[in-house]
Coordinates of C-alpha atoms and ligand atoms in Angstrom, one line a residue:
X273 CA -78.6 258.6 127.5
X274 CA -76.4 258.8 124.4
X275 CA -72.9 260.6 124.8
X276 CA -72.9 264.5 124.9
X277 CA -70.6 266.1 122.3
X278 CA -67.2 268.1 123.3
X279 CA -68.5 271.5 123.4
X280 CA -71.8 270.6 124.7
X281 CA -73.7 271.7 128.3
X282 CA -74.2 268.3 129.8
X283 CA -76.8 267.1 132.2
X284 CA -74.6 266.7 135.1
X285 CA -73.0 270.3 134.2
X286 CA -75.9 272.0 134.2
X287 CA -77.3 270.1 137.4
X288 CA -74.0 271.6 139.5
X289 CA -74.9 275.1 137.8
X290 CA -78.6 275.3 139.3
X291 CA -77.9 274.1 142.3
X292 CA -75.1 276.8 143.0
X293 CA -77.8 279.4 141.0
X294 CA -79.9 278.5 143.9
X295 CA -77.7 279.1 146.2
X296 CA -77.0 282.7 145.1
X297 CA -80.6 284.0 144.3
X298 CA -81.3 286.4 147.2
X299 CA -84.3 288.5 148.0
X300 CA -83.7 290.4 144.6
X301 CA -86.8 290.6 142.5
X302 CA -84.9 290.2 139.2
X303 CA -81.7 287.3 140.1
X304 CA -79.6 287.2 137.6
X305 CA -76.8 284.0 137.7
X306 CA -74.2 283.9 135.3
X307 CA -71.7 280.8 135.4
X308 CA -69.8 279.4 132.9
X309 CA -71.6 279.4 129.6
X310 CA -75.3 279.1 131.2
X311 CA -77.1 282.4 131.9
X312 CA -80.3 282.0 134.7
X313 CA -82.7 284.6 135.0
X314 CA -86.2 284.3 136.8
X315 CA -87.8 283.7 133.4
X316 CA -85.2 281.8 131.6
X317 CA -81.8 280.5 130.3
X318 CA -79.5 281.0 127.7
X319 CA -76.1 279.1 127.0
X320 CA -73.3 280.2 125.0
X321 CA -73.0 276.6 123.9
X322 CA -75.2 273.9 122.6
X323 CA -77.0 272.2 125.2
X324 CA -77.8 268.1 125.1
X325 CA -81.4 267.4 125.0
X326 CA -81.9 265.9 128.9
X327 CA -79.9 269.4 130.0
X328 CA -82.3 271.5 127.9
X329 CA -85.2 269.4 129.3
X330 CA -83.8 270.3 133.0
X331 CA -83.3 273.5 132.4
X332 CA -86.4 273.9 131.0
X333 CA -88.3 272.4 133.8
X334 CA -86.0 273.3 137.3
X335 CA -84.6 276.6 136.1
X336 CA -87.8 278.8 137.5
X337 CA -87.8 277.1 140.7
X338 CA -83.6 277.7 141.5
X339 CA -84.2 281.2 140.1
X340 CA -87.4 281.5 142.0
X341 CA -86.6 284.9 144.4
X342 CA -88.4 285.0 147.8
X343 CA -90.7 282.6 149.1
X344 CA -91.3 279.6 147.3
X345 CA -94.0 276.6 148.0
X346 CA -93.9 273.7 145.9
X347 CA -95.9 270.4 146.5
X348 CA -95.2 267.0 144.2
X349 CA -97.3 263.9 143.8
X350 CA -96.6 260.9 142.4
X351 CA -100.0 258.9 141.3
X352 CA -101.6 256.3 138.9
X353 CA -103.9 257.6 135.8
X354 CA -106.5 257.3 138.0
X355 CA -105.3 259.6 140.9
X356 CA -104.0 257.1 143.6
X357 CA -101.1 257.3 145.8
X358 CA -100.4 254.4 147.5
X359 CA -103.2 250.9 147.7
X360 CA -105.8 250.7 150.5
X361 CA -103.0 249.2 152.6
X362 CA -100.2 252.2 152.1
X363 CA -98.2 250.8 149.4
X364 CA -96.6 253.0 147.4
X365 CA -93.0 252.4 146.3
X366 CA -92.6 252.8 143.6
X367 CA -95.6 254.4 141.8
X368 CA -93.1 256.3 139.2
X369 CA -90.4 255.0 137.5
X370 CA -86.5 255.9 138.4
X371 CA -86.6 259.5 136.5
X372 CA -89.1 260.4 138.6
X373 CA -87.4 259.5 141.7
X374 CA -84.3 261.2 140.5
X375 CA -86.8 264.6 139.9
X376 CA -88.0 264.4 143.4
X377 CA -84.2 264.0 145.3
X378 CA -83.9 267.4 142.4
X379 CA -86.7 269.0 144.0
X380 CA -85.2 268.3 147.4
X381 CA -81.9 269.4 147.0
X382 CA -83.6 273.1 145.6
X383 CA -85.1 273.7 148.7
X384 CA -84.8 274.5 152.6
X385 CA -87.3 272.3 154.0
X386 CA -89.2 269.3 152.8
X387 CA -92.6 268.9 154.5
X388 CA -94.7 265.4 154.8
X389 CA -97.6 264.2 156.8
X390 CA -98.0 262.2 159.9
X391 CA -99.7 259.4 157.4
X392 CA -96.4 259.4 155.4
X393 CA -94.0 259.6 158.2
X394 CA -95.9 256.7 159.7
X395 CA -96.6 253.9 156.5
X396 CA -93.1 254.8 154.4
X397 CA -90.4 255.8 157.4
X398 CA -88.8 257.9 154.9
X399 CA -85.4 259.5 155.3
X400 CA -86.5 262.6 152.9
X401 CA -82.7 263.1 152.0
X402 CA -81.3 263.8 148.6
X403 CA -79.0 260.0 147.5
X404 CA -80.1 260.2 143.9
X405 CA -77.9 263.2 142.8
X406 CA -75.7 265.4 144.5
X407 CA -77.0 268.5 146.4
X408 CA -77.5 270.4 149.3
X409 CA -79.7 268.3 152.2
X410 CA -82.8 269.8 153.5
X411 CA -84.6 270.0 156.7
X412 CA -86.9 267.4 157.3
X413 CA -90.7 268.3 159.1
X414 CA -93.4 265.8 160.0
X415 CA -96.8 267.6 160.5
X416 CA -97.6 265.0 163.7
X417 CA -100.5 267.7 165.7
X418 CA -101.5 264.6 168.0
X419 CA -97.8 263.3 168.5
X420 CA -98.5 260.0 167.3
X421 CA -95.4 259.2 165.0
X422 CA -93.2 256.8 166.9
X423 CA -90.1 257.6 168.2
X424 CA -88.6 254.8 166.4
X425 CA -88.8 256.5 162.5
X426 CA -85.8 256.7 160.5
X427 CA -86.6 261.1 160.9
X428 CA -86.2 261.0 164.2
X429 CA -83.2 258.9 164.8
X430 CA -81.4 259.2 161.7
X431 CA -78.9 262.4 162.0
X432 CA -78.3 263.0 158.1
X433 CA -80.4 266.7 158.2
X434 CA -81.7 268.5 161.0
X435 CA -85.6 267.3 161.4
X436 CA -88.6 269.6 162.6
X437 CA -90.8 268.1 164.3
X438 CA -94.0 270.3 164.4
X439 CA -96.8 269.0 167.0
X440 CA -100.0 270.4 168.5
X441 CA -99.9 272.5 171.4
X442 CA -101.3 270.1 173.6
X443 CA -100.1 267.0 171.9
X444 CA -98.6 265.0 175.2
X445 CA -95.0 263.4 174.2
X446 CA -91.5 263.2 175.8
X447 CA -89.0 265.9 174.6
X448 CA -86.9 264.8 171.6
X449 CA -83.8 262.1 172.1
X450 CA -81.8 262.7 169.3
X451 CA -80.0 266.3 168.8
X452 CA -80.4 266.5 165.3
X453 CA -84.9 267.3 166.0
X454 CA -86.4 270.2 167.4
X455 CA -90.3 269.9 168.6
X456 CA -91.7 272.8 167.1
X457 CA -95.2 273.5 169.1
X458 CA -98.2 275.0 166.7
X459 CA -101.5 276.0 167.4
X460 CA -104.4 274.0 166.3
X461 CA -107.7 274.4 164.3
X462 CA -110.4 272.6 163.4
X463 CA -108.4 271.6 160.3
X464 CA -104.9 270.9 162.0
X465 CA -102.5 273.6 161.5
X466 CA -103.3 276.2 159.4
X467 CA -100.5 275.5 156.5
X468 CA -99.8 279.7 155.9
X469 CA -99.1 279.4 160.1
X470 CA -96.8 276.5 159.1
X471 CA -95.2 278.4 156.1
X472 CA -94.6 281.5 158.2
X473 CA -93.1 279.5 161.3
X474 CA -90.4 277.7 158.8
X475 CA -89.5 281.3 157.2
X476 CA -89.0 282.8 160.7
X477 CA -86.1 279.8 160.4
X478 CA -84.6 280.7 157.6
X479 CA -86.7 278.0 155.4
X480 CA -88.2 279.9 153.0
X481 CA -88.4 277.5 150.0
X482 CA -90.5 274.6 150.9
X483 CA -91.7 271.4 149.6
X484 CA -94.7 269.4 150.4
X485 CA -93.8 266.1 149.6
X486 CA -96.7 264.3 150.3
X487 CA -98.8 262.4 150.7
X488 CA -102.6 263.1 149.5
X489 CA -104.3 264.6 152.7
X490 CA -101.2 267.0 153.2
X491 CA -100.6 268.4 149.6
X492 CA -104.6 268.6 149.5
X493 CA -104.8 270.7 152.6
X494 CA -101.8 273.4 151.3
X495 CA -103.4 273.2 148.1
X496 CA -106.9 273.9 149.3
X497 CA -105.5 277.0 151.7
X498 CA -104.3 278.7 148.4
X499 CA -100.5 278.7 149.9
X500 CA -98.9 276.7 146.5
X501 CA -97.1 278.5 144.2
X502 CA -96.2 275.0 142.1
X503 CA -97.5 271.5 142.0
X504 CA -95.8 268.9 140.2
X505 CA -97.8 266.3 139.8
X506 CA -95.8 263.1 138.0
X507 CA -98.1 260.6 136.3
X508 CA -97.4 257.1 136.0
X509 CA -99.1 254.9 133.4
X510 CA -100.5 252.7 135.7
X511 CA -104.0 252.0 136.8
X512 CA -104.6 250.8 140.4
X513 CA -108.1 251.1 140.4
X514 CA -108.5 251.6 144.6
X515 CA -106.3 253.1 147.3
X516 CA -105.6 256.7 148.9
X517 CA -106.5 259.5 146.5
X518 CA -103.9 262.5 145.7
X519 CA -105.6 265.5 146.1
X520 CA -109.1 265.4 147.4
X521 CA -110.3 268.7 147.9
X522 CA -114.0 270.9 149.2
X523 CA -116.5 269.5 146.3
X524 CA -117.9 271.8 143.6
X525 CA -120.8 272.5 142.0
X526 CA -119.6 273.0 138.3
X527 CA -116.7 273.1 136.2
X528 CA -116.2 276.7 136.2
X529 CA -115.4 276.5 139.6
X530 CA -112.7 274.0 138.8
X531 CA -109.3 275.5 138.9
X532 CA -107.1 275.1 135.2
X533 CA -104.2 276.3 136.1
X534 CA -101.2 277.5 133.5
X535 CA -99.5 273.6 132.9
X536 CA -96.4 272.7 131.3
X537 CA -95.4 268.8 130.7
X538 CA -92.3 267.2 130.6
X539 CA -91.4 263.6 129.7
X540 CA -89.7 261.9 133.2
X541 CA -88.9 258.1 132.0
X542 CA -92.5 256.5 131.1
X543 CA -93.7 259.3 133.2
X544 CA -95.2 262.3 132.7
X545 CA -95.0 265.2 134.7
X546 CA -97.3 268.0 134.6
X547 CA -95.7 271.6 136.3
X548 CA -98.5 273.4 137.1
X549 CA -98.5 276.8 137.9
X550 CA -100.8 277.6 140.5
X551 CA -100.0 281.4 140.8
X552 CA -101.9 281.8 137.7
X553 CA -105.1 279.6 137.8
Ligands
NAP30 N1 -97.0 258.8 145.6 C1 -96.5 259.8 146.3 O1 -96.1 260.8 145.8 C2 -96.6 259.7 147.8 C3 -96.0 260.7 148.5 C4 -96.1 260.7 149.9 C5 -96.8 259.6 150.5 N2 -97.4 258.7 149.7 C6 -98.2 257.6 150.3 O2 -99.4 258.3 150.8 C7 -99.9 257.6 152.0 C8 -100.0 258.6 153.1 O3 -100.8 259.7 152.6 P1 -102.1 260.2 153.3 O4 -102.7 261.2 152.4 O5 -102.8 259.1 153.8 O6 -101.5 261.0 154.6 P2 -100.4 262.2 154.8 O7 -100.8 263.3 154.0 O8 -99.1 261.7 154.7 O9 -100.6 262.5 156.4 C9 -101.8 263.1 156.8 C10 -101.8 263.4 158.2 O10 -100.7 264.3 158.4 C11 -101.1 265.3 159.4 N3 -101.3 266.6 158.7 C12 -101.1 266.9 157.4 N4 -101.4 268.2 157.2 C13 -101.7 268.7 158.4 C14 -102.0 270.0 158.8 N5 -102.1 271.1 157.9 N6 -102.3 270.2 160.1 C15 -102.3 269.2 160.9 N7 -101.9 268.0 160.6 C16 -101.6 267.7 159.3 C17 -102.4 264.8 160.0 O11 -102.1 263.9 161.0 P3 -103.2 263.3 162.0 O12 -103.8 262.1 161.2 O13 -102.4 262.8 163.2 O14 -104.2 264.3 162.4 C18 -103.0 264.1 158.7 O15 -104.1 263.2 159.0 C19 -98.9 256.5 152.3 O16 -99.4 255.3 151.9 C20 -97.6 256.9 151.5 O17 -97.0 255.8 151.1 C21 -97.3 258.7 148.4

């Protein structure tokens, strides 16, 4: 990144300034953050100074989701031109490059609660934190309705953020070990949990900005229920040519059935990240 100016909004500047404008949106229908030179609204910024180009780009692009008022549900993949995840065998890391990494730990620290699947829990033992910039840790949650994630993941041991554990209500398993995880108990349809149930039982928390991290099957299922206000999908230019899918969805008949919804694109390293808009599709 060449040097900013004197005078100029930064990166790292504006970085510290959304993540305390997050902090500050309430319930308001029209937030408003004013902090130094940088003006947030729910539609937009303005900045008294010149802004560098990567701050302009982040603004751009993370703005609308730390000025997002209410309820928010945002899901991210990472995949290959041709829609894969991970290889037949699970392997993922790393799909996208290191600006896409740094996106995702920006995602994180802008919300309450990161969600991931039982699949992902199990094949990457993730910690979910944010390492790659500074911010505010969320809680961790592992959809698990049968129980089956072992004991042993990094989640459940790991203390860094609180983790939610949600499981099935008849899903057999010994209470929690560690302090930091609650077992959360959800009822079960033919489908697994029904992802507006899950929604509403982290907002009863207090968690009412929520990312679903992944991987395919999960994102698919909250994408299919109609519960995604944003998906950020970051494409790599890679071709794996086999391996789990990203979103796989109910098949359709024809393409007016498809959904096209409002997309915007920014450049993330050799990445390209499309922010689609999925409250007005
Ligand atoms: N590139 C990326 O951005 C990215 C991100 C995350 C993960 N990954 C990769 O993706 C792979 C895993 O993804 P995946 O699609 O196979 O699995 P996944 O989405 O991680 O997990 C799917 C499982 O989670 C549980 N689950 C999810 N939603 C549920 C719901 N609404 N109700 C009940 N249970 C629910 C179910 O567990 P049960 O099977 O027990 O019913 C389901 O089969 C791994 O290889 C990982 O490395 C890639």
């Amino acid at each position: 990144m060449p040097p900013t100016p004197p005078d100029t909004l930064d990166h790292e500047t504006a970085w510290q300034v959304l993540c305390r404008a997050r902090e500050t949106v309430t319930r308001s229908a029209a937030p408003v953050h004013r902090d130094g030179p940088l003006h947030l609204t729910a539609s937009g910024w303005t900045s008294d100074i010149p802004s560098s180009e990567a701050a302009r780009e982040m603004l751009d692009n993370l703005a609308p989701l730390a000025m997002h008022p209410g309820r928010l549900t945002l899901a991210q993949l990472g995949q290959s031109l041709d829609g894969r995840i991970a290889t037949e065998s699970g392997h993922s890391h790393y799909i996208n490059g290191p600006e896409s990494l740094m996106h995702l730990h920006r995602l994180r620290a802008l919300v309450d609660a990161v969600v991931v699947g039982a699949g992902t829990a199990c094949e990457d033992d993730p910690l979910l934190t944010v390492r790659h910039v500074s911010g505010r840790q969320p809680v961790r949650v592992i959809l698990d309705p049968r129980g089956r994630v072992p004991a042993t993941l990094r989640l459940l041991r790991e203390a860094q953020a609180p983790c939610l554990h949600m499981v099935g209500e008849q899903a057999d398993i010994a209470p929690p070990a560690a302090a930091h995880v609650t077992r959360l108990r959800l009822p079960l349809g033919s489908e697994g949990f029904a992802p507006a149930a899950v929604l509403d039982a982290l907002a009863a928390r207090g968690l009412r900005r929520v990312l679903i991290e992944g991987g395919g099957i999960t994102v698919s299922r909250f994408l299919e229920a109609g519960v995604l206000d944003r998906l950020h999908l970051l494409v790599a230019p890679l071709l794996i040519g086999s391996g789990r899918p990203g979103l796989a969805m109910s098949p359709i008949a024809t393409l007016e059935q498809a959904r096209r919804p409002a997309a915007r694109t920014f450049r993330c390293g050799d990445d390209t990240l499309f922010d689609l808009d999925l409250t007005r599709s």
